[in-house]
Amino acid sequence: MYHKLQKRPIETLEQLHYDLQLAIELEFSTLPVYLTALYSIEEGTNQCACTVIRSVVMEEMFHLTNAANLLIATGGSPAINSPEFLPAFPTKLPDGETWFEADLQKFSPEALQNFLNIEMPTALAKEGDITIGEFYAGIENGLQTLHNRMGPELFPADCHDKQIAHKYYYGGGGELTPVTDLASANFALNAIIAQGEGVPDECWDPDQPFPLGDTTGIGSGDHQLFMQPRELSHYYRFNELLLGYRYVQGDTPNSGPTGPAIPIDYHLVYNVVKNPQPEHYQPYPAIARLDTEFNLTLSLLLDQLHLAFNGQPDLLVAAVGTMFGLKEKAQSMMRVPLPDHSGHNATPTWRYIAAKDRPGGC
Amino acid sequence: MTHHHKEYDVVIVGAGIAGAIMAKQLGEQGKQVLILEAGTGTDGRFFDQGKEKGYESYMARFFTAMAKIPNAPYPNNPNAPQPLVTDIQKPPLDKPVSDHGYFVQYGPDPFASTYTRSEGGTTLHWLGTCLRMLPEDFELKTRFGRGRDWPISYQDLQPWYEIAEQHIGVSANADVQTYQQIDNPSVQLPFEANYDYPMEQIPQSFLDQYLAKGLQGMQVEIDNQPYPIDVVATPQGRNGMPRGDYRPVGAVGNPDLGQRCAGNSNCVPICPIQAKYSALKTLEQAKNTGNVTIETQAVAYNLEVDHKTQHISKVHYKRYHSTKSAAYDDKTVKGKVVVLAAHAVENAKLLLASNVANSSDQVGRNLMDHPTMLTWGLMPCKIGAFRGPGSTSGIPSLRGGAFRAEQAAFRIEIGNWGWSWPEGAPIATVPELIDEQNLFGPALRHKIAEEYPRMFRFGFLVEQLPDPDNRVTIDDQYRDQLGNYRPVIHYKVTDYTRAGMAQAKEVSDAIFQRLGVEPFTKYKTSDPGYVQYQGKGYVYNGAGHLVGTHLMGDDPKTSVVNREQRSWDHPNLYLVGCGNMPTIATSNPTLTMAALTFWAADNVLNALDQY
């Protein structure tokens, strides 16, 4: 059964674990969406867009790891390698948002609009629309509630070393810090919320300039939370791509980006089919086989991540290689036109294949 | 606008790793520094933005280059020409000289190495190998009666090695790199207690592990003495997993990239994500001090001497307008201290052209390289060729030993990229399968899938001794289009080195036999680097390790700089780079050079305090 957000304040450790598992699924569920768009861009073109999407993907993995560390730190165990872990696309996100669906599609203005929906800051969302930020706010409140009741016992000492250490984290995105108490737990949560939403504080004024460090917005401007230079939240970075301009110093959410143009050419993109289902490929065994090979690689990746998050962190080194395999298989699939004269190319379906259903030797 | 000559605290010639380290160290202490760089640069950008200046423009050039040689990504610029490996020819027998390309070669053997004349220097195309020298390497004359001694010891350089390793961001494990596990005390390295590299070692390739297992317990005999054959991970200037609080530097112009090595498989000639260290990173840090200016397209061609004080009073340089024409402005600049960091060959050329620092007559002499002999064959099973960094392990156990009295030592590099170096695989070898073996379709795919993952190669980096007749000179006949001298090179590979090559081939044969490797090594008389020793033929390649040309010593009569790396002849002239090294030994020289440069920067700072 696919997990869904249970709308309620978190009162028990079990509920906290449930929501943190959901957070892991939520973070991972954005990856097929972003990666399908990223890999659909012809190699060597649209470099600005590629680097923005790529860095957001890395941050999503950073968020996933933060959520997993939080779950481990409070005595839970992330569950990653199961068919239920991955949604079938198009999908509503697992945190209960009902006002849009996340789609697998090529890099396009439509895809970017979809990205903006995913990363919508609460302050910009329509009244009553659930956002990722609110979901994490619920976790923050739950942590506080449980900490009030349990105190330091919420973070058992024997869970400190089971977490993923910074050194394993594949570069970019942020600094993994061990979760050992309420403060470090909130720090980890804040990193997720601030990067994703760039959630402003209570006195947020959309006419206040962004905290950018220089005139172009491309250089530096450290944010101590991330240990890396200038960082707009995902929403605004995608908005830059959609509008084709950089935010620069002095720009506000209301002003929009007024900086240098971002060169984007939507023609240099493989016209991959939107939200493919395995049935689509049944008439074309060669394409179905490519899809299966992709899904087997994806399944191997989820297995490796699962074991890495459950006591074998060294497997993250091998998982990096698997991630590259995923990219290579996706890209070779995207170069193949569907024989149905639709003008579309193939693209992976992103399904987990359970060990018992895999061909021998895998 | 005023046109007065600004006087800098320090003028550095060359924006490679040595110049960058010097500039960063001085800039951080508030010194006003100007770097003159002969080549073009990236303006600290990753993206091109249509201006052909970012790092990505190098990638674009690499992708479209027909020959993926080390300098393929970097503009060949007629105003600052650079040598290319494709220029190397066997010096013809009937003529005394080969002047194909940038180098003018008088032979008798071809000098086969190249370097990059561009901001970032040769670190743009280095492999990133960061080996320390052995203690005995500093005392070759005393211990073996060969070559020269250094004016400093391993212990003197030890703390500077640590600084250089931290700065470059070397991935390695100290307990492995001490070679304590190797049963040959000559190669063992004393590390400072509790020291470790800033990042954990890059994972060894499947091939490395396969070899380590297959060669376990193997020994070879030299002069009736047994030497072990041990596979050891190689320390590398590329980002791995950071230790403790260490954080590697991201890519220049795009910090979102350039974190951890992702095995892109083209460290040479260019790392697309800048996981590999390049001097561009240090230059960025230097510029961020606010005290360092880099002027590219500025070719220094003459050093003017104040004959009263023997100080270098002015640096003359030609600032060309573009790479498309030879138009330039003639300019001069003054520095309280002048540092030449323009690479072994270019430093020597500039000194000779200016007739300075050469009272010893040693400038340009003692040019050394690691003549690199390759052996290759097919492994009995697939060993995952063409994956990961170019090399992740080596066999260092023959880097030192009593045999150095008679023959060269050598380091064995294990190549991860199949037959790419000797045969140009996979790109250059596929047409042969199609055109000559008439393979196509499934049969072609099968052949590639069966054979390419089994391709295996060793590289033997053989020691060369300092020889005053191996030299860079200048000649009025040979100039580039700006009127600057081209390097004229005399070079030979002596029997000491050839004996090392012969020994290396024997070791290779023994290893191939033990592992069941089907040999494919061919040394053709038509290869430019073909040499004979005791009736057998071998071929050497260039390693890109250009050492010597202005070496360091204790005696002004026989060396160019003193142990502080200051010219014996000119009190305000410092020379840095591999040219200072009196011997090359068996380690790739960049780390030692970087360590020496950190030391030199300290010496320059002390000297400036006295002005």
PDB file of C-alpha atoms in Angstrom, chain A residues 5-246:
ATOM      1  CA  LEU A   5      -0.001  11.643   4.516  1.00  0.00           C
ATOM      2  CA  GLN A   6      -2.204  11.151   7.518  1.00  0.00           C
ATOM      3  CA  LYS A   7      -3.355  14.610   8.431  1.00  0.00           C
ATOM      4  CA  ARG A   8      -2.918  14.848  12.157  1.00  0.00           C
ATOM      5  CA  PRO A   9      -0.501  16.383  14.587  1.00  0.00           C
ATOM      6  CA  ILE A  10       2.355  13.971  15.396  1.00  0.00           C
ATOM      7  CA  GLU A  11       1.770  12.636  18.904  1.00  0.00           C
ATOM      8  CA  THR A  12       3.713   9.365  18.951  1.00  0.00           C
ATOM      9  CA  LEU A  13       7.140   8.142  17.903  1.00  0.00           C
ATOM     10  CA  GLU A  14       5.442   5.784  15.484  1.00  0.00           C
ATOM     11  CA  GLN A  15       3.689   8.703  13.807  1.00  0.00           C
ATOM     12  CA  LEU A  16       6.968  10.592  13.592  1.00  0.00           C
ATOM     13  CA  HIS A  17       8.647   7.619  11.948  1.00  0.00           C
ATOM     14  CA  TYR A  18       5.722   7.283   9.576  1.00  0.00           C
ATOM     15  CA  ASP A  19       6.038  10.888   8.470  1.00  0.00           C
ATOM     16  CA  LEU A  20       9.830  10.731   8.153  1.00  0.00           C
ATOM     17  CA  GLN A  21       9.509   7.652   5.961  1.00  0.00           C
ATOM     18  CA  LEU A  22       6.995   9.647   3.952  1.00  0.00           C
ATOM     19  CA  ALA A  23       9.522  12.502   3.748  1.00  0.00           C
ATOM     20  CA  ILE A  24      12.094  10.125   2.266  1.00  0.00           C
ATOM     21  CA  GLU A  25       9.546   8.953  -0.291  1.00  0.00           C
ATOM     22  CA  LEU A  26       8.556  12.521  -1.007  1.00  0.00           C
ATOM     23  CA  GLU A  27      12.135  13.595  -1.674  1.00  0.00           C
ATOM     24  CA  PHE A  28      12.797  10.599  -3.875  1.00  0.00           C
ATOM     25  CA  SER A  29       9.537  11.003  -5.775  1.00  0.00           C
ATOM     26  CA  THR A  30      10.747  14.308  -7.220  1.00  0.00           C
ATOM     27  CA  LEU A  31      13.855  12.718  -8.733  1.00  0.00           C
ATOM     28  CA  PRO A  32      12.221  10.895 -11.683  1.00  0.00           C
ATOM     29  CA  VAL A  33      10.485  14.161 -12.557  1.00  0.00           C
ATOM     30  CA  TYR A  34      13.640  16.253 -12.504  1.00  0.00           C
ATOM     31  CA  LEU A  35      15.923  13.624 -13.997  1.00  0.00           C
ATOM     32  CA  THR A  36      13.604  12.875 -16.917  1.00  0.00           C
ATOM     33  CA  ALA A  37      13.756  16.548 -17.860  1.00  0.00           C
ATOM     34  CA  LEU A  38      17.493  16.778 -17.229  1.00  0.00           C
ATOM     35  CA  TYR A  39      18.405  13.698 -19.249  1.00  0.00           C
ATOM     36  CA  SER A  40      16.125  14.735 -22.106  1.00  0.00           C
ATOM     37  CA  ILE A  41      18.412  17.699 -22.771  1.00  0.00           C
ATOM     38  CA  GLU A  42      20.859  16.845 -25.540  1.00  0.00           C
ATOM     39  CA  GLU A  43      24.283  16.438 -24.037  1.00  0.00           C
ATOM     40  CA  GLY A  44      26.420  19.565 -24.055  1.00  0.00           C
ATOM     41  CA  THR A  45      23.494  21.935 -24.657  1.00  0.00           C
ATOM     42  CA  ASN A  46      21.424  24.137 -22.343  1.00  0.00           C
ATOM     43  CA  GLN A  47      24.231  24.136 -19.825  1.00  0.00           C
ATOM     44  CA  CYS A  48      22.712  26.632 -17.414  1.00  0.00           C
ATOM     45  CA  ALA A  49      19.474  24.667 -17.218  1.00  0.00           C
ATOM     46  CA  CYS A  50      21.352  21.406 -16.797  1.00  0.00           C
ATOM     47  CA  THR A  51      23.455  22.678 -13.974  1.00  0.00           C
ATOM     48  CA  VAL A  52      20.454  24.150 -12.135  1.00  0.00           C
ATOM     49  CA  ILE A  53      18.385  20.971 -12.405  1.00  0.00           C
ATOM     50  CA  ARG A  54      21.391  18.843 -11.529  1.00  0.00           C
ATOM     51  CA  SER A  55      22.135  20.867  -8.420  1.00  0.00           C
ATOM     52  CA  VAL A  56      18.491  20.692  -7.327  1.00  0.00           C
ATOM     53  CA  VAL A  57      18.598  16.910  -7.793  1.00  0.00           C
ATOM     54  CA  MET A  58      21.668  16.737  -5.591  1.00  0.00           C
ATOM     55  CA  GLU A  59      19.904  18.815  -2.981  1.00  0.00           C
ATOM     56  CA  GLU A  60      16.893  16.513  -3.086  1.00  0.00           C
ATOM     57  CA  MET A  61      19.240  13.633  -2.353  1.00  0.00           C
ATOM     58  CA  PHE A  62      20.729  15.722   0.423  1.00  0.00           C
ATOM     59  CA  HIS A  63      17.220  16.239   1.811  1.00  0.00           C
ATOM     60  CA  LEU A  64      16.483  12.554   1.505  1.00  0.00           C
ATOM     61  CA  THR A  65      19.633  11.791   3.471  1.00  0.00           C
ATOM     62  CA  ASN A  66      18.777  14.380   6.115  1.00  0.00           C
ATOM     63  CA  ALA A  67      15.310  12.890   6.523  1.00  0.00           C
ATOM     64  CA  ALA A  68      16.806   9.397   6.698  1.00  0.00           C
ATOM     65  CA  ASN A  69      19.372  10.493   9.279  1.00  0.00           C
ATOM     66  CA  LEU A  70      16.557  12.004  11.325  1.00  0.00           C
ATOM     67  CA  LEU A  71      14.627   8.759  11.124  1.00  0.00           C
ATOM     68  CA  ILE A  72      17.699   6.724  12.078  1.00  0.00           C
ATOM     69  CA  ALA A  73      18.537   9.171  14.883  1.00  0.00           C
ATOM     70  CA  THR A  74      15.140   8.630  16.468  1.00  0.00           C
ATOM     71  CA  GLY A  75      15.454   4.856  16.310  1.00  0.00           C
ATOM     72  CA  GLY A  76      13.716   4.194  12.989  1.00  0.00           C
ATOM     73  CA  SER A  77      14.843   2.374   9.853  1.00  0.00           C
ATOM     74  CA  PRO A  78      14.340   3.822   6.376  1.00  0.00           C
ATOM     75  CA  ALA A  79      12.589   1.478   3.935  1.00  0.00           C
ATOM     76  CA  ILE A  80      13.692   2.215   0.408  1.00  0.00           C
ATOM     77  CA  ASN A  81      13.678  -0.885  -1.775  1.00  0.00           C
ATOM     78  CA  SER A  82      10.072  -1.767  -2.355  1.00  0.00           C
ATOM     79  CA  PRO A  83       7.547  -1.262  -5.162  1.00  0.00           C
ATOM     80  CA  GLU A  84       5.535   0.972  -2.802  1.00  0.00           C
ATOM     81  CA  PHE A  85       8.493   3.279  -2.324  1.00  0.00           C
ATOM     82  CA  LEU A  86       8.104   4.722  -5.811  1.00  0.00           C
ATOM     83  CA  PRO A  87       4.879   6.229  -7.116  1.00  0.00           C
ATOM     84  CA  ALA A  88       3.644   5.511 -10.625  1.00  0.00           C
ATOM     85  CA  PHE A  89       3.673   8.683 -12.679  1.00  0.00           C
ATOM     86  CA  PRO A  90       1.747  10.904 -13.095  1.00  0.00           C
ATOM     87  CA  THR A  91       1.339  11.087  -9.377  1.00  0.00           C
ATOM     88  CA  LYS A  92       0.121  13.245  -6.597  1.00  0.00           C
ATOM     89  CA  LEU A  93       2.971  13.805  -4.172  1.00  0.00           C
ATOM     90  CA  PRO A  94       2.844  11.660  -1.035  1.00  0.00           C
ATOM     91  CA  ASP A  95       2.576  14.627   1.341  1.00  0.00           C
ATOM     92  CA  GLY A  96      -1.086  15.044   0.431  1.00  0.00           C
ATOM     93  CA  GLU A  97      -0.965  17.800  -2.168  1.00  0.00           C
ATOM     94  CA  THR A  98      -4.027  17.422  -4.356  1.00  0.00           C
ATOM     95  CA  TRP A  99      -3.906  20.497  -6.545  1.00  0.00           C
ATOM     96  CA  PHE A 100      -1.449  19.189  -9.144  1.00  0.00           C
ATOM     97  CA  GLU A 101       0.246  16.041 -10.346  1.00  0.00           C
ATOM     98  CA  ALA A 102       3.949  15.487 -10.890  1.00  0.00           C
ATOM     99  CA  ASP A 103       4.690  14.397 -14.460  1.00  0.00           C
ATOM    100  CA  LEU A 104       7.530  12.665 -16.245  1.00  0.00           C
ATOM    101  CA  GLN A 105       8.193  14.828 -19.278  1.00  0.00           C
ATOM    102  CA  LYS A 106      10.901  16.410 -21.384  1.00  0.00           C
ATOM    103  CA  PHE A 107      12.569  19.670 -20.456  1.00  0.00           C
ATOM    104  CA  SER A 108      10.059  22.363 -21.485  1.00  0.00           C
ATOM    105  CA  PRO A 109       8.223  25.376 -20.058  1.00  0.00           C
ATOM    106  CA  GLU A 110       5.457  22.956 -19.078  1.00  0.00           C
ATOM    107  CA  ALA A 111       7.961  20.852 -17.141  1.00  0.00           C
ATOM    108  CA  LEU A 112       9.338  23.935 -15.423  1.00  0.00           C
ATOM    109  CA  GLN A 113       5.824  24.971 -14.406  1.00  0.00           C
ATOM    110  CA  ASN A 114       5.412  21.489 -12.946  1.00  0.00           C
ATOM    111  CA  PHE A 115       8.686  21.952 -11.036  1.00  0.00           C
ATOM    112  CA  LEU A 116       7.412  25.271  -9.672  1.00  0.00           C
ATOM    113  CA  ASN A 117       4.290  23.553  -8.362  1.00  0.00           C
ATOM    114  CA  ILE A 118       6.409  20.979  -6.595  1.00  0.00           C
ATOM    115  CA  GLU A 119       8.621  23.601  -4.993  1.00  0.00           C
ATOM    116  CA  MET A 120       5.863  26.172  -4.288  1.00  0.00           C
ATOM    117  CA  PRO A 121       6.570  28.171  -1.125  1.00  0.00           C
ATOM    118  CA  THR A 122       3.625  28.195   1.250  1.00  0.00           C
ATOM    119  CA  ALA A 123       3.464  31.964   1.073  1.00  0.00           C
ATOM    120  CA  LEU A 124       2.827  31.797  -2.680  1.00  0.00           C
ATOM    121  CA  ALA A 125       0.427  28.874  -2.651  1.00  0.00           C
ATOM    122  CA  LYS A 126      -3.330  29.330  -2.868  1.00  0.00           C
ATOM    123  CA  GLU A 127      -5.271  29.317   0.368  1.00  0.00           C
ATOM    124  CA  GLY A 128      -5.780  25.747   1.504  1.00  0.00           C
ATOM    125  CA  ASP A 129      -3.219  24.163  -0.850  1.00  0.00           C
ATOM    126  CA  ILE A 130      -0.845  21.905   1.025  1.00  0.00           C
ATOM    127  CA  THR A 131       2.856  22.477   0.360  1.00  0.00           C
ATOM    128  CA  ILE A 132       5.992  20.558   1.176  1.00  0.00           C
ATOM    129  CA  GLY A 133       6.924  23.280   3.633  1.00  0.00           C
ATOM    130  CA  GLU A 134       3.801  22.722   5.691  1.00  0.00           C
ATOM    131  CA  PHE A 135       4.449  19.016   5.751  1.00  0.00           C
ATOM    132  CA  TYR A 136       7.907  19.609   7.231  1.00  0.00           C
ATOM    133  CA  ALA A 137       6.497  22.166   9.650  1.00  0.00           C
ATOM    134  CA  GLY A 138       4.299  19.331  10.929  1.00  0.00           C
ATOM    135  CA  ILE A 139       7.407  17.207  11.498  1.00  0.00           C
ATOM    136  CA  GLU A 140       9.121  20.080  13.289  1.00  0.00           C
ATOM    137  CA  ASN A 141       6.148  20.471  15.619  1.00  0.00           C
ATOM    138  CA  GLY A 142       5.989  16.728  16.199  1.00  0.00           C
ATOM    139  CA  LEU A 143       9.663  16.614  17.123  1.00  0.00           C
ATOM    140  CA  GLN A 144       9.068  19.380  19.642  1.00  0.00           C
ATOM    141  CA  THR A 145       6.043  17.601  21.094  1.00  0.00           C
ATOM    142  CA  LEU A 146       7.895  14.323  21.461  1.00  0.00           C
ATOM    143  CA  HIS A 147      10.988  16.012  22.815  1.00  0.00           C
ATOM    144  CA  ASN A 148       8.879  17.732  25.457  1.00  0.00           C
ATOM    145  CA  ARG A 149       7.652  14.323  26.500  1.00  0.00           C
ATOM    146  CA  MET A 150      10.754  12.131  26.049  1.00  0.00           C
ATOM    147  CA  GLY A 151      13.654  14.583  26.372  1.00  0.00           C
ATOM    148  CA  PRO A 152      17.070  13.414  25.130  1.00  0.00           C
ATOM    149  CA  GLU A 153      15.769   9.829  24.932  1.00  0.00           C
ATOM    150  CA  LEU A 154      14.168  10.832  21.627  1.00  0.00           C
ATOM    151  CA  PHE A 155      17.692  10.551  20.172  1.00  0.00           C
ATOM    152  CA  PRO A 156      19.199   7.306  21.530  1.00  0.00           C
ATOM    153  CA  ALA A 157      22.995   7.390  21.745  1.00  0.00           C
ATOM    154  CA  ASP A 158      23.423   4.104  19.875  1.00  0.00           C
ATOM    155  CA  CYS A 159      21.811   5.681  16.807  1.00  0.00           C
ATOM    156  CA  HIS A 160      24.415   8.402  16.336  1.00  0.00           C
ATOM    157  CA  ASP A 161      26.913   6.281  14.411  1.00  0.00           C
ATOM    158  CA  LYS A 162      24.361   4.597  12.171  1.00  0.00           C
ATOM    159  CA  GLN A 163      23.706   7.812  10.299  1.00  0.00           C
ATOM    160  CA  ILE A 164      25.222   8.724   6.969  1.00  0.00           C
ATOM    161  CA  ALA A 165      28.362  10.785   7.547  1.00  0.00           C
ATOM    162  CA  HIS A 166      29.238  13.833   5.505  1.00  0.00           C
ATOM    163  CA  LYS A 167      32.154  12.112   3.802  1.00  0.00           C
ATOM    164  CA  TYR A 168      29.800   9.754   1.990  1.00  0.00           C
ATOM    165  CA  TYR A 169      27.608  12.450   0.664  1.00  0.00           C
ATOM    166  CA  TYR A 170      28.168  12.882  -3.023  1.00  0.00           C
ATOM    167  CA  GLY A 171      29.265  16.478  -3.443  1.00  0.00           C
ATOM    168  CA  GLY A 172      27.091  19.533  -3.635  1.00  0.00           C
ATOM    169  CA  GLY A 173      23.840  20.382  -2.019  1.00  0.00           C
ATOM    170  CA  GLY A 174      24.887  20.912   1.526  1.00  0.00           C
ATOM    171  CA  GLU A 175      26.622  19.731   4.627  1.00  0.00           C
ATOM    172  CA  LEU A 176      25.332  16.611   6.364  1.00  0.00           C
ATOM    173  CA  THR A 177      25.543  17.087  10.094  1.00  0.00           C
ATOM    174  CA  PRO A 178      24.861  14.274  12.543  1.00  0.00           C
ATOM    175  CA  VAL A 179      21.517  14.407  14.320  1.00  0.00           C
ATOM    176  CA  THR A 180      22.069  13.929  18.045  1.00  0.00           C
ATOM    177  CA  ASP A 181      19.593  16.259  19.731  1.00  0.00           C
ATOM    178  CA  LEU A 182      16.666  18.574  19.056  1.00  0.00           C
ATOM    179  CA  ALA A 183      18.858  21.425  17.841  1.00  0.00           C
ATOM    180  CA  SER A 184      20.727  19.318  15.301  1.00  0.00           C
ATOM    181  CA  ALA A 185      17.454  17.692  14.223  1.00  0.00           C
ATOM    182  CA  ASN A 186      15.950  21.093  13.552  1.00  0.00           C
ATOM    183  CA  PHE A 187      19.110  22.151  11.752  1.00  0.00           C
ATOM    184  CA  ALA A 188      18.773  19.191   9.396  1.00  0.00           C
ATOM    185  CA  LEU A 189      15.086  19.944   8.842  1.00  0.00           C
ATOM    186  CA  ASN A 190      15.803  23.612   8.230  1.00  0.00           C
ATOM    187  CA  ALA A 191      18.260  22.727   5.511  1.00  0.00           C
ATOM    188  CA  ILE A 192      15.486  20.872   3.697  1.00  0.00           C
ATOM    189  CA  ILE A 193      12.914  23.577   4.136  1.00  0.00           C
ATOM    190  CA  ALA A 194      15.149  26.517   3.330  1.00  0.00           C
ATOM    191  CA  GLN A 195      16.618  24.986   0.173  1.00  0.00           C
ATOM    192  CA  GLY A 196      13.358  23.723  -1.174  1.00  0.00           C
ATOM    193  CA  GLU A 197      11.168  26.652  -0.368  1.00  0.00           C
ATOM    194  CA  GLY A 198      13.622  29.281   0.663  1.00  0.00           C
ATOM    195  CA  VAL A 199      11.004  29.785   3.310  1.00  0.00           C
ATOM    196  CA  PRO A 200      11.243  33.342   4.507  1.00  0.00           C
ATOM    197  CA  ASP A 201      10.859  34.199   8.164  1.00  0.00           C
ATOM    198  CA  GLU A 202       7.611  35.532   9.622  1.00  0.00           C
ATOM    199  CA  CYS A 203       8.213  39.066   8.455  1.00  0.00           C
ATOM    200  CA  TRP A 204       8.664  37.975   4.854  1.00  0.00           C
ATOM    201  CA  ASP A 205       8.052  40.785   2.428  1.00  0.00           C
ATOM    202  CA  PRO A 206       7.942  39.821  -1.236  1.00  0.00           C
ATOM    203  CA  ASP A 207       9.283  43.234  -2.116  1.00  0.00           C
ATOM    204  CA  GLN A 208      12.390  42.718  -0.022  1.00  0.00           C
ATOM    205  CA  PRO A 209      15.441  41.847  -2.100  1.00  0.00           C
ATOM    206  CA  PHE A 210      16.898  38.361  -2.095  1.00  0.00           C
ATOM    207  CA  PRO A 211      20.059  37.928  -0.058  1.00  0.00           C
ATOM    208  CA  LEU A 212      22.336  37.833  -3.095  1.00  0.00           C
ATOM    209  CA  GLY A 213      25.970  38.656  -2.706  1.00  0.00           C
ATOM    210  CA  ASP A 214      26.884  40.351  -5.952  1.00  0.00           C
ATOM    211  CA  THR A 215      25.555  42.119  -8.968  1.00  0.00           C
ATOM    212  CA  THR A 216      25.075  39.188 -11.310  1.00  0.00           C
ATOM    213  CA  GLY A 217      23.662  36.715  -8.873  1.00  0.00           C
ATOM    214  CA  ILE A 218      25.957  34.101 -10.384  1.00  0.00           C
ATOM    215  CA  GLY A 219      28.889  34.416  -8.045  1.00  0.00           C
ATOM    216  CA  SER A 220      29.089  33.894  -4.342  1.00  0.00           C
ATOM    217  CA  GLY A 221      27.194  34.976  -1.259  1.00  0.00           C
ATOM    218  CA  ASP A 222      27.622  32.269   1.305  1.00  0.00           C
ATOM    219  CA  HIS A 223      24.800  30.877   3.259  1.00  0.00           C
ATOM    220  CA  GLN A 224      26.277  29.265   6.327  1.00  0.00           C
ATOM    221  CA  LEU A 225      23.626  26.578   6.340  1.00  0.00           C
ATOM    222  CA  PHE A 226      24.784  25.104   3.063  1.00  0.00           C
ATOM    223  CA  MET A 227      28.545  25.548   3.127  1.00  0.00           C
ATOM    224  CA  GLN A 228      28.366  26.688  -0.474  1.00  0.00           C
ATOM    225  CA  PRO A 229      27.951  29.911  -2.418  1.00  0.00           C
ATOM    226  CA  ARG A 230      24.876  31.903  -3.373  1.00  0.00           C
ATOM    227  CA  GLU A 231      21.728  29.938  -3.072  1.00  0.00           C
ATOM    228  CA  LEU A 232      18.246  30.821  -4.181  1.00  0.00           C
ATOM    229  CA  SER A 233      15.600  28.330  -3.217  1.00  0.00           C
ATOM    230  CA  HIS A 234      14.572  25.734  -5.782  1.00  0.00           C
ATOM    231  CA  TYR A 235      11.385  27.587  -6.605  1.00  0.00           C
ATOM    232  CA  TYR A 236      13.228  30.742  -7.608  1.00  0.00           C
ATOM    233  CA  ARG A 237      16.009  28.909  -9.415  1.00  0.00           C
ATOM    234  CA  PHE A 238      13.424  27.133 -11.574  1.00  0.00           C
ATOM    235  CA  ASN A 239      11.595  30.403 -12.021  1.00  0.00           C
ATOM    236  CA  GLU A 240      14.806  31.885 -13.420  1.00  0.00           C
ATOM    237  CA  LEU A 241      14.847  29.137 -16.031  1.00  0.00           C
ATOM    238  CA  LEU A 242      11.181  29.538 -16.902  1.00  0.00           C
ATOM    239  CA  LEU A 243      11.501  33.299 -17.330  1.00  0.00           C
ATOM    240  CA  GLY A 244      14.970  33.072 -18.880  1.00  0.00           C
ATOM    241  CA  TYR A 245      16.652  35.634 -16.640  1.00  0.00           C
ATOM    242  CA  ARG A 246      18.785  35.622 -13.512  1.00  0.00           C
TER     243      ARG A 246
END
